[in-house]
Amino acid sequence: MACISSLPHLSSTPKLSVFRGVPSSIQFRRAALFPVKCSSSPKVDSEDRTKSSPPAGISTFTLSAGLGAVGLAETGYLTYLKLTNSAAFCPVGGGKCSDVLNSDYAVIFGVPLPLIGIIAYGIVAYLGLQLAGKRLPFGLTESNGRLILLGITTTMTAASAYFLYLLSTEFQGTSCSYCLLSAFLSFSLFFLSLKDLGLDGIREVAGLQLTVAAIVIAILNNSYGDAKPTVKSMDVDLLPYETEITSESSPLAISLASYLRDIGAKMYGAFWCSHCLEQKEMFGHEGAKILDYVECFPDGVGKGRKIAKECEAAGIDGFPTWVIKGKVLNGEQTFMELMEASGFLEDFNPKS
């Protein structure tokens, strides 16, 4: 408790003249008898200062920098795997984890997604450290630094929400520990940015955040519009197998198969497709071997399995599919239909 004395006030008044000629020791003792007023108000001020100061511990900026560093390490590892074409270690989900990481959804307009993650997490980590140390670059104010951090984390969270949706729809039953870790980091960084901004600040930038999220989702939709990474209709994994063609090949079948191969015609199919098998049986054992046949699922089919790149590039979505001189023929074709589409009749029939 602090005490406030009236002595300093008396020292400036003429009334002190009554002590002239009196020894100083007596003056002191007499002065000590003046009433003293005590007040606890300084203690209240100390408590207020304690409440207004930030609590001891890790600041939100430092925590954001730490989470950003974790994300930087994760995306750096995945980028290394992508560039070296190495398989990822998947503690949960087994080989299916690699199926997700190597799918078409792991690339945005030709740029590997982990590489974009390196940039995003790197900026977050750097900004978090600079804001924590109050030494922002390029003359940025702390307010502008907070808004930039919020914009980046909003972008990351919108993208993560979109990827979680894809994981639950396009990769049903597939687990991807790296995807889930990245989503956790993105959402955590987003909520830390909101907490630091405060309720009033959130209200001011809510419209901007929604706009950023909408733009991110629109870009991702545009990038993944033609992606065909998985076969969702199969509930079990099916390893590839060969079915023996038992029918004999006629001279016409052998001639047509050879002609189709010479002009670059291709038949796209799948090992489990019964119609593909029937089409091959029409050509017979020898003729089917001559055909330029493309297996669209050479590694098997099931959840998380990808269609072959060549089939994907050709836009194959059903089996069998013939591509002859730029023309696409869906389903099983008769000899006559194949001869007409390929020009076989014109080349082999004598002109009158």
Phi, psi and omega in degrees: 000134181263146182244142180245118183261155179270000183298315180302330180289319182292330182298341182257006183249157180292344183298343179292350180293342179293344181263008180295136180084356179266136180305149183298327180295324179290320178302319181295316180294321178296319180296328181291346182272355179295146181297145181241133178257131180249142181222144178261008183299323177301328179294321178296320178298322179295320178294321178297320179296324179295321181290326183281338180279149181294147180293152179293146179133200183276130178283164179296327179293318179295320178294321177297319178297320179295315178294323177297323178294322177296315178296325178296320179294318181296309182291330176296319178296316181292325177294320177299317179297320182293317183288329181264359181057041180261159179276141181277146172279118184245098181295333178231130176103347177061218183295337181295334177299316178294328178299321178290313184293335180259007181282174179293340179283355177271008181226138177240111182051043177085355181259125179303133181301320178300328179294321175295323178296323177301315180296314183295309180295326179296317178295318179298315180297317181294313180296321179300316179294318181292321178292322178295323180269359179054046177223066183288144181277170173058023178072017180291142173276165180297324179297316178293323178297321178296318182293321178296316179298319179294320180297318180292315181292329175295317177299314181295321181290319178298317179295318180296320178298320178295318181291325176296323176297315179297320181297326182275345182248308182281337182234053183301131179081001181261136179252136179226099185296325180291323178296316181292322178296316179297320178296318178299316179295317182297313180294322179296315179296323180296313181291329175295319178296320178294318180299319181289329182287326181089163185296315180296320178295323179297318179299324183289328186249008183301318180297319179295321179297316179297322178296315179299316180298319180295320179295318180298313181295322178296319179295316180294319178299318179294322181290323186257015184300325184252012183289138178225075188271336191222166170247109189270347186280346183267127182269347180228154176287140181230117180283150182293148178212161180251140177248128184287134176272121188258341184285154178276149181268131176278161177303322179295318181297318181292317180296315181294318179299319179294319180295316179299320179293320182295326182270002177086016178289144181229147174247120179260132181209185179223145187297335182267001185275118181291326179292327176295319179297318180295324178295320178292321179299329179296326179275343180084173186300311183286319182294322180297327179291332181284326183304146173274088184263134180246117176277120184276351178226066183293338181260007182102179183222152180153190182298129177081358181276142182263148172284151182300145183303319182296321178290322179295317180295328180278355179073032182286126177228010176201163185224143352283160175228128177257139172238110185233116180051042178084353179265140181254125178243117182265138177086181179294143180238147175278168176303317182297317180296319179291323180292320179292318182291328184269342185086015181301318183295320181295324183282329187256342178273130179294140180278138181272000000 
